[in-house]
Coordinates of C-alpha atoms in Angstrom, one line a residue:
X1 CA 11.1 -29.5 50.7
X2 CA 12.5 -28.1 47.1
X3 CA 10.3 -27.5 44.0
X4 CA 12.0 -26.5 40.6
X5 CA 10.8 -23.9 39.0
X6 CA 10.4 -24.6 35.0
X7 CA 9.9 -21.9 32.2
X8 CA 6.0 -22.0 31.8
X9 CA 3.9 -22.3 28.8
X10 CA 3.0 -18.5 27.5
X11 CA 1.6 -19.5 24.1
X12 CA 0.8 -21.9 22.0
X13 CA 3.1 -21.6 18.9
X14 CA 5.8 -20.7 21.5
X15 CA 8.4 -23.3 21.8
X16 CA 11.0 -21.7 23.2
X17 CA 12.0 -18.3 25.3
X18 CA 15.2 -16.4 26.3
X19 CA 15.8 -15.5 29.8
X20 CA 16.2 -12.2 29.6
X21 CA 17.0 -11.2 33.7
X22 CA 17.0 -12.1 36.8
X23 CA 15.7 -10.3 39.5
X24 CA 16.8 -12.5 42.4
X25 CA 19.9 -14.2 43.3
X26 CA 21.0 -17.6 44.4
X27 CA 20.6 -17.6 48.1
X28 CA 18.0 -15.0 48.5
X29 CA 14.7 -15.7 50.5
X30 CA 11.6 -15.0 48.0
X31 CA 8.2 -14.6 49.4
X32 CA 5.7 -16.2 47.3
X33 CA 4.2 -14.1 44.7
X34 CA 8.0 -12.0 44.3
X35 CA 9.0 -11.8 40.7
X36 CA 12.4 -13.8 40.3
X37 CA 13.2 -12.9 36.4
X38 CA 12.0 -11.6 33.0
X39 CA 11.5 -14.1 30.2
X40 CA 11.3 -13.0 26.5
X41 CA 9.3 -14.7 23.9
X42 CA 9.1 -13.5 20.1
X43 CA 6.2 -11.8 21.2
X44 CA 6.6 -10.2 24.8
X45 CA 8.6 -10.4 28.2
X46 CA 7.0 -11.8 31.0
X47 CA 7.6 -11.8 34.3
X48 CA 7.7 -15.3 36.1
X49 CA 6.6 -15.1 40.1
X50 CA 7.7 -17.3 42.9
X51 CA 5.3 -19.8 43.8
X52 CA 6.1 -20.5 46.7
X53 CA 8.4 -19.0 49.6
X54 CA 12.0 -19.9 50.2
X55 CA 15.6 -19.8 49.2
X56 CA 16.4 -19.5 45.8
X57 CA 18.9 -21.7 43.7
X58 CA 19.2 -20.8 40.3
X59 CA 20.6 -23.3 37.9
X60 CA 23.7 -22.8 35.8
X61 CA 21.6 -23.2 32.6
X62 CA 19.9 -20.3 33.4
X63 CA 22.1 -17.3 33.0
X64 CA 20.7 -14.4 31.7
X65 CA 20.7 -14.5 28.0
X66 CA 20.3 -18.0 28.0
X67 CA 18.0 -19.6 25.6
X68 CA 15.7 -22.3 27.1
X69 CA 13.2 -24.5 25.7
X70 CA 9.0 -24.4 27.5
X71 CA 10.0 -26.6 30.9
X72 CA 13.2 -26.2 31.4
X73 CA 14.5 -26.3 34.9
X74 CA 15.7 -22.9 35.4
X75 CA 16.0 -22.7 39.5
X76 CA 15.1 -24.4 42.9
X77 CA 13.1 -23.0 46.2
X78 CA 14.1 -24.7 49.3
X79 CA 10.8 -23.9 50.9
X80 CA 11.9 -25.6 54.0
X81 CA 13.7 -22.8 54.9
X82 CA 12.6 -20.1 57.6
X83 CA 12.8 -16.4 56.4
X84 CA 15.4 -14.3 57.3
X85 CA 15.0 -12.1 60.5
X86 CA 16.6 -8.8 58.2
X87 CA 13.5 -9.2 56.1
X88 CA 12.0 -11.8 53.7
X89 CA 13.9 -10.4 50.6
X90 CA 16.9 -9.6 52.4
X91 CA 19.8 -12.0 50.5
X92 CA 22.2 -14.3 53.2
X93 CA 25.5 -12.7 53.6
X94 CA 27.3 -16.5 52.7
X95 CA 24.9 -17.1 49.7
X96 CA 26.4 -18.5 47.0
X97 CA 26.6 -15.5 43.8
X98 CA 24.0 -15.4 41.1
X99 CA 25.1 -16.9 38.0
X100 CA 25.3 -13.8 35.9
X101 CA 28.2 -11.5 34.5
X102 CA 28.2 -8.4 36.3
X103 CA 30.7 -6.4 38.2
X104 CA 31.2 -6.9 41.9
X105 CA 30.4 -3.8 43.8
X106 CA 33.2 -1.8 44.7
X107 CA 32.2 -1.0 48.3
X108 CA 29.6 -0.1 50.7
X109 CA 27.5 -3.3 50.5
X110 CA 24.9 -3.0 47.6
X111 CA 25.1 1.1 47.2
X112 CA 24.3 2.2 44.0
X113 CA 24.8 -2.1 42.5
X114 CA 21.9 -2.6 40.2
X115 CA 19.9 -5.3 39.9
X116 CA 20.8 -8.2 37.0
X117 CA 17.5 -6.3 35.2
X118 CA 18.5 -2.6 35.9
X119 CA 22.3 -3.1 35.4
X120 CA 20.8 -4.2 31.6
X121 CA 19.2 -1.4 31.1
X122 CA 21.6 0.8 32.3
X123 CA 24.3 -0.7 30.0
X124 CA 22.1 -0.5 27.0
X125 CA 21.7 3.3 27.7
X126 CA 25.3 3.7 28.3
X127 CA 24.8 4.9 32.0
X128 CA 27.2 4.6 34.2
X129 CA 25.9 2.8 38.1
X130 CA 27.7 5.1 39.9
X131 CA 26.0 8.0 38.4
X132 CA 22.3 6.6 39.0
X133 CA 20.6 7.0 43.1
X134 CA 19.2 3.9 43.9
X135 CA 16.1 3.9 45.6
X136 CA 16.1 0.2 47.1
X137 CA 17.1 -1.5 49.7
X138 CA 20.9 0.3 51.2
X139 CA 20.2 2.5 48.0
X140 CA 20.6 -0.5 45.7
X141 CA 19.0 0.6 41.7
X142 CA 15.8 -1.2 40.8
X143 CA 14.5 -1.6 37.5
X144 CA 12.3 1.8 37.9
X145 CA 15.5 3.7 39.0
X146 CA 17.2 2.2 35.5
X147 CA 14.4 3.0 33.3
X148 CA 13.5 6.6 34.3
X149 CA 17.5 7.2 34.7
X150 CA 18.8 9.6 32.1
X151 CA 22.3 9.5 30.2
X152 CA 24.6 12.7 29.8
X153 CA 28.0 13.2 28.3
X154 CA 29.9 11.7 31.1
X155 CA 28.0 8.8 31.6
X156 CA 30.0 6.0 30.5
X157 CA 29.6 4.5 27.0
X158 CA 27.7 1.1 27.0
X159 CA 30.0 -2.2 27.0
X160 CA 29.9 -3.9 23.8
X161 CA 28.4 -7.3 23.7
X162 CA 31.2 -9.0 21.8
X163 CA 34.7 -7.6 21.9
X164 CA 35.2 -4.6 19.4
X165 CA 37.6 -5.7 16.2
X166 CA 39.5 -1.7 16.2
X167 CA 41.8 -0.6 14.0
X168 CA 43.2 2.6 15.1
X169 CA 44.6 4.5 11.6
X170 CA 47.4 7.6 12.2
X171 CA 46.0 10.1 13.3
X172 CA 44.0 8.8 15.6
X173 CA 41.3 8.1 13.8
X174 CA 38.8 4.4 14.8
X175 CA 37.3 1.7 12.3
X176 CA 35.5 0.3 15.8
X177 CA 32.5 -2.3 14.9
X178 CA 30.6 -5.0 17.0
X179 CA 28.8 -7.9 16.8
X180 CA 25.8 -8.2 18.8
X181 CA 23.4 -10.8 19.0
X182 CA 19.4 -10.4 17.8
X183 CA 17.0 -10.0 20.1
X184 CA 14.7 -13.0 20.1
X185 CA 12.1 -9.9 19.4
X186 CA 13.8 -8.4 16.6
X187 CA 14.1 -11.6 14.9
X188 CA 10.5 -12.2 14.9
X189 CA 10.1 -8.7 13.5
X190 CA 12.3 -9.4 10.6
X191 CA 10.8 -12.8 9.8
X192 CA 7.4 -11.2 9.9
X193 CA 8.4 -8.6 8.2
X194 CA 9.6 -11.0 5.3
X195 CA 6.7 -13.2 5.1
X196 CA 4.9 -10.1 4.6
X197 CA 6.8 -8.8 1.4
X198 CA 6.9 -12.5 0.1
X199 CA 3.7 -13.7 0.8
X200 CA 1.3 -10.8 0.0
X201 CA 0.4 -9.1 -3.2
X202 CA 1.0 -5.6 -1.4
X203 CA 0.7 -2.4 -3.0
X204 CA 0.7 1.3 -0.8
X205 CA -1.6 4.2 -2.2
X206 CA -1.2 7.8 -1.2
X207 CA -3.3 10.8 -0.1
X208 CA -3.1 13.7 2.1
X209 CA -5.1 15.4 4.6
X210 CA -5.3 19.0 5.4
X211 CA -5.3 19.2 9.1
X212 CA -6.3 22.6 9.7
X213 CA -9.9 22.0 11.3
X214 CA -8.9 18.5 13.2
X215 CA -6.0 20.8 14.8
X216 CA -8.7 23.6 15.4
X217 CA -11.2 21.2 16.8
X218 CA -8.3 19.8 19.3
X219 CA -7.1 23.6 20.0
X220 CA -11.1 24.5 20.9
X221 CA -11.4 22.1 23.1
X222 CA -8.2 19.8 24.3
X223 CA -8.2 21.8 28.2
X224 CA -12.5 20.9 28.8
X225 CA -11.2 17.4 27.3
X226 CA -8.2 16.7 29.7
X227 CA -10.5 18.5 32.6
X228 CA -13.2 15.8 31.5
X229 CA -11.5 12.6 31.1
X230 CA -8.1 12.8 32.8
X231 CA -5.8 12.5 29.2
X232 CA -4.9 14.5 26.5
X233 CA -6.1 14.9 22.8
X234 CA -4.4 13.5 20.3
X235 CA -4.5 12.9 16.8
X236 CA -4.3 8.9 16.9
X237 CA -7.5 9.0 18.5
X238 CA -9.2 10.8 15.3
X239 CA -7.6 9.1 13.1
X240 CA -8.6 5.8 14.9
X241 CA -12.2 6.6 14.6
X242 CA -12.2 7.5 11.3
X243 CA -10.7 4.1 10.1
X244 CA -13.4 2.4 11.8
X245 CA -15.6 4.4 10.3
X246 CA -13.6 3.8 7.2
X247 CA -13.8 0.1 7.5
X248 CA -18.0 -0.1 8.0
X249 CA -17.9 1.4 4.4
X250 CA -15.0 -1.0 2.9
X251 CA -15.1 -3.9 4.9
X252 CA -12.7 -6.1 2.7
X253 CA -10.2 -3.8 4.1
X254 CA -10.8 -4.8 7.5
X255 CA -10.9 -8.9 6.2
X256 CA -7.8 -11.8 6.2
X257 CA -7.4 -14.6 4.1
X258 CA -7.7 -17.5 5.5
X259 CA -6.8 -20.6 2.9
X260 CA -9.1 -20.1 -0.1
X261 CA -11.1 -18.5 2.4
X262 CA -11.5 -14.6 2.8
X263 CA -12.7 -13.7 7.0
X264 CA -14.7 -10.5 7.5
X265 CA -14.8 -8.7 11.1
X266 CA -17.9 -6.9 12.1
X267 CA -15.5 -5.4 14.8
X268 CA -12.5 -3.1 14.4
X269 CA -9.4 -4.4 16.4
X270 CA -7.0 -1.7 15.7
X271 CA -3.3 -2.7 16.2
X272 CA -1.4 0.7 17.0
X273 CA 2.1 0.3 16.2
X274 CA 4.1 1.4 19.2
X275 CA 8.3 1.6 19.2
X276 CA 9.6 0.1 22.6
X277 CA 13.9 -0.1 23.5
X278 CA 13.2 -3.7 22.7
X279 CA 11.6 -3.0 18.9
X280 CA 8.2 -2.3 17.4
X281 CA 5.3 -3.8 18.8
X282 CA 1.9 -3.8 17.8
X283 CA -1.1 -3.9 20.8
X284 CA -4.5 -4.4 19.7
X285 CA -7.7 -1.5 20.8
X286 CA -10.2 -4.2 21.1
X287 CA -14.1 -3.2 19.7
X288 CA -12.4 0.3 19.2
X289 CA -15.7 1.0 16.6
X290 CA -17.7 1.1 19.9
X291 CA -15.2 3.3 22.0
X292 CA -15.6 7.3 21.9
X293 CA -12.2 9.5 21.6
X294 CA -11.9 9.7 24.9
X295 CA -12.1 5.4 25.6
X296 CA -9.7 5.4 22.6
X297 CA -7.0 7.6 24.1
X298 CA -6.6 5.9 27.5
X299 CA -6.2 2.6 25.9
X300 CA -3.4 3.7 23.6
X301 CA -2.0 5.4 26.5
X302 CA -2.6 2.1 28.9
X303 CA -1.1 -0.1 25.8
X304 CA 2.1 2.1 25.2
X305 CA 2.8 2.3 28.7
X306 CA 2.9 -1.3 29.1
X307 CA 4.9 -1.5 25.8
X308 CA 7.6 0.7 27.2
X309 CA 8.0 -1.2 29.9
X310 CA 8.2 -4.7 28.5
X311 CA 5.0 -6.1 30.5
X312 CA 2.4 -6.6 27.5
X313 CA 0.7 -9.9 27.5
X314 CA 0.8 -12.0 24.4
X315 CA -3.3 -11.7 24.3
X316 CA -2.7 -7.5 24.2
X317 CA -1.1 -8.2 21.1
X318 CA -2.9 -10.9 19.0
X319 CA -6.0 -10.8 16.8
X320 CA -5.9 -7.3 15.3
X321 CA -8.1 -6.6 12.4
X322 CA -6.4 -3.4 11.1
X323 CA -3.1 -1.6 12.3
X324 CA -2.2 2.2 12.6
X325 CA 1.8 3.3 12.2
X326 CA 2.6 7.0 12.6
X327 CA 6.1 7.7 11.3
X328 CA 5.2 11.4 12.1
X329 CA 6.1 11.3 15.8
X330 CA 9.7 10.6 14.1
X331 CA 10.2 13.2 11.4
X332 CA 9.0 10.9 8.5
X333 CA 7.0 12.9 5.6
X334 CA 6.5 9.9 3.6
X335 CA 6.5 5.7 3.9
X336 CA 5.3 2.7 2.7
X337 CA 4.3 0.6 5.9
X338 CA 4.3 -3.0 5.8
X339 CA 1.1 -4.9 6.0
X340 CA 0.8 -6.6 9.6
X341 CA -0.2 -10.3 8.4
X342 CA -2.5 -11.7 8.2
X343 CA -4.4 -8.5 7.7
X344 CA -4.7 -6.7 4.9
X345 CA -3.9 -3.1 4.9
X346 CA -1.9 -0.9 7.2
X347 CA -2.8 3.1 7.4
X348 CA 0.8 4.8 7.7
X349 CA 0.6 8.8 9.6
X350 CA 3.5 10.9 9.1
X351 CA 4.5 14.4 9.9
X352 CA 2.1 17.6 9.7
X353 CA 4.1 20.2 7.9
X354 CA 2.7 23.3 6.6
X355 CA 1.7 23.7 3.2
X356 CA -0.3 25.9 0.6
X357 CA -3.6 24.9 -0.4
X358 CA -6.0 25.9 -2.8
X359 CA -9.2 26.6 -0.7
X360 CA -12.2 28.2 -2.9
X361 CA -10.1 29.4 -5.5
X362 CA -7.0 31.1 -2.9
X363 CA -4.1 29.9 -1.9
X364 CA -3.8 29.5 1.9
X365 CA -0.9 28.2 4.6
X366 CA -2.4 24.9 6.0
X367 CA -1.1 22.3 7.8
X368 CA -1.1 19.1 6.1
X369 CA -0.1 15.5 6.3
X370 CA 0.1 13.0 4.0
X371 CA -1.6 9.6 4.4
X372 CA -0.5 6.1 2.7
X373 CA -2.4 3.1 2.8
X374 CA -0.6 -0.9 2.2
X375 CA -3.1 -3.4 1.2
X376 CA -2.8 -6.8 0.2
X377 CA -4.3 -7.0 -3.3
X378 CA -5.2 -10.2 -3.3
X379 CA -8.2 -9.1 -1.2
X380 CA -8.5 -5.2 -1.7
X381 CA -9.0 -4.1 -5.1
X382 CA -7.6 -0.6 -5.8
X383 CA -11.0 1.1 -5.8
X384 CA -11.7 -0.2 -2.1
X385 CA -8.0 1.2 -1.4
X386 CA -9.2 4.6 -2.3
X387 CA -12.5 4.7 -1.1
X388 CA -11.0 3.6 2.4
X389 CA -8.5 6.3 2.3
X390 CA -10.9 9.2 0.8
X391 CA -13.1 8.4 3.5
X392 CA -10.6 9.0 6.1
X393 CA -9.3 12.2 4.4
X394 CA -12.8 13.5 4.0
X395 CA -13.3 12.3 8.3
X396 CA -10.2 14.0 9.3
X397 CA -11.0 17.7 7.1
X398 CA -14.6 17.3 8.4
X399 CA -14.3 15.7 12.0
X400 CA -17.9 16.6 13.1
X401 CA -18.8 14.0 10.8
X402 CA -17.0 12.2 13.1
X403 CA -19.5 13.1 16.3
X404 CA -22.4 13.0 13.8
X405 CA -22.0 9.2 12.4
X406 CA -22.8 10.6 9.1

């Protein structure tokens, strides 16, 4: 008996997905439940499962990088067929290649031959195969061995998606460029990104924050914390606090427009901006008003995680009321984030650098960083702008106020 295996439905406005790899190969036997490729939506990559055992026969349609519409077709499981006595995932010697573009292995059977997923990782960190140990089967790489694998000087450069147009000028000297294609990702970022700038009234308002007693607090006490609850203490969970706190005192800052209508949340999703390989993605902290520093730090860490590895569900990543960038982990002083629409503001972090300050009439060394705040105007008026961000500045100098409620 054969079933076809189509590209599911993973969202409602989602019409259509790109297949981003393959993790099986025409002619292997796949126990039910294996994962047999990646799919990427505007939103996420997914990972679509066997459902049933047999061998596989994936469709010429369906190479990677192909872009396929919800249904499609994109392979066939003979599930008729009796598993192989090597092993249920061991691939037939006379099975028929995997329709991708990939380099057949020099020698020794599948020694140090990546998978279709890990040989795309590998070229987009400009890693050589024959420089990585692979830890599956006859020391073939997996994905894992591709994403922890680290480049060096003489790992190969990564192959161009498009052929290079080079003009070589005397001397030596290159004018190399290439052409490569968007990532269904990144082109939902920049339409998103556009819609925000054309559709909102946003302005950005500006603060800063003297650290000094947040970074004393965490000092005092980050070992008993990590001792305590397994994680470390960072700033992003302070700072997440004391925008919920923030947004109880100015809720339109935590509200959407909805048609001539204006939504208020008596929760605080907080989206936390997190950079992948892939692009920027935003999970969502669910009820993170009701969550102490400690529940706020193991989600972030559980959401970035995820992030990094491309295996966030389109439900981790919808329905935020409010959203967190910090352009500090990257050097930035000073931005003007984007709003993440349909919400209304966006708190932008950036780096702590230190500064002098006039405490009680001297001038002292603190460490400081400054704070802006996007909001859609339409809905936030610039006194609630302030208010919001004075409240977080006064939270973050004062964090007890912080344990306290007050």
């Amino acid at each position: 008996m054969s079933i076809e295996i189509k590209i599911p439905s993973i969202g409602e406005s989602i019409t259509e997905v790109t297949l981003a790899a393959w993790l099986k190969e025409s002619g292997d036997y796949v126990e039910e439940g294996e994962i047999l490729c990646e799919i990427e939506s505007d939103k996420a990559t997914v990972e679509l499962p066997a459902e049933s055992s047999g061998i596989l026969t994936i469709a010429d349609s369906a190479e990677e990088g192909a872009e396929l519409e919800i249904g499609a077709v994109i392979a066939t499981l003979d599930t008729s067929a009796d598993a192989p006595a090597g092993g249920a995932s061991a691939p037939k010697e006379d099975a028929a290649p995997a329709p991708v573009t990939e380099a057949a292995p020099a020698s020794g059977g599948d020694k140090n031959y990546p998978s279709p997923a890990a040989k795309k990782i590998l070229d987009e960190k400009g890693i050589a195969a024959d420089s990585v140990s692979g830890s599956g089967k006859d020391g073939r790489i997996t994905k894992a061995d591709a994403l922890s694998a680290k480049g060096s000087s003489a790992s190969a450069a990564a192959p161009a998606p498009s052929a290079p147009e080079q003009v070589v000028l005397s001397g030596g000297v290159s004018r190399e460029k290439r052409v490569e294609k968007m990532t269904r990702l990144r082109k939902t970022i920049a339409k998103r990104l556009t819609e925000a700038k054309n559709e909102t009234a946003m302005l950005t308002t500006f603060n800063e924050v003297d650290m000094h007693n947040v970074m004393a607090l965490r000092s005092k006490y980050k070992d008993a914390f990590k001792d305590k609850h397994d994680i470390g203490l960072g700033f992003m969970s302070f700072f997440t606090k004391a925008c919920t706190m923030a947004l109880k005192e100015v809720p339109g800052v935590n509200a959407q427009i909805d048609g001539e209508n204006i939504v208020y949340h008596d929760y605080a999703d907080v989206g936390i901006a997190v950079s992948t390989p892939k692009g920027l993605v935003v999970p969502v902290v669910r009820n993170a008003e009701s969550m102490s520093l400690a529940q706020i730090e193991k989600e972030i860490r559980r959401l970035a995680l995820k992030g990094r590895d491309g295996k966030l569900g389109i439900d981790e990543m919808q329905g935020g009321t409010f959203t967190i960038t910090n352009g500090g982990v990257f050097g930035s002083m000073l931005s003007t984030p984007i709003i993440n629409i349909p919400q209304s503001a966006i708190l932008g972090m950036h780096n702590i650098v230190e500064r002098p300050v006039a405490i009680n009439g001297q001038v002292v060394i603190h460490p400081v960083m400054y704070l802006a705040l996007s909001y859609d105007h339409r809905i936030v008026d610039g006194k609630e702008s302030v208010t919001f961000l004075k409240t977080v500045k006064e939270l973050i100098e004062d964090p007890s106020r912080m344990l306290l409620d007050i």
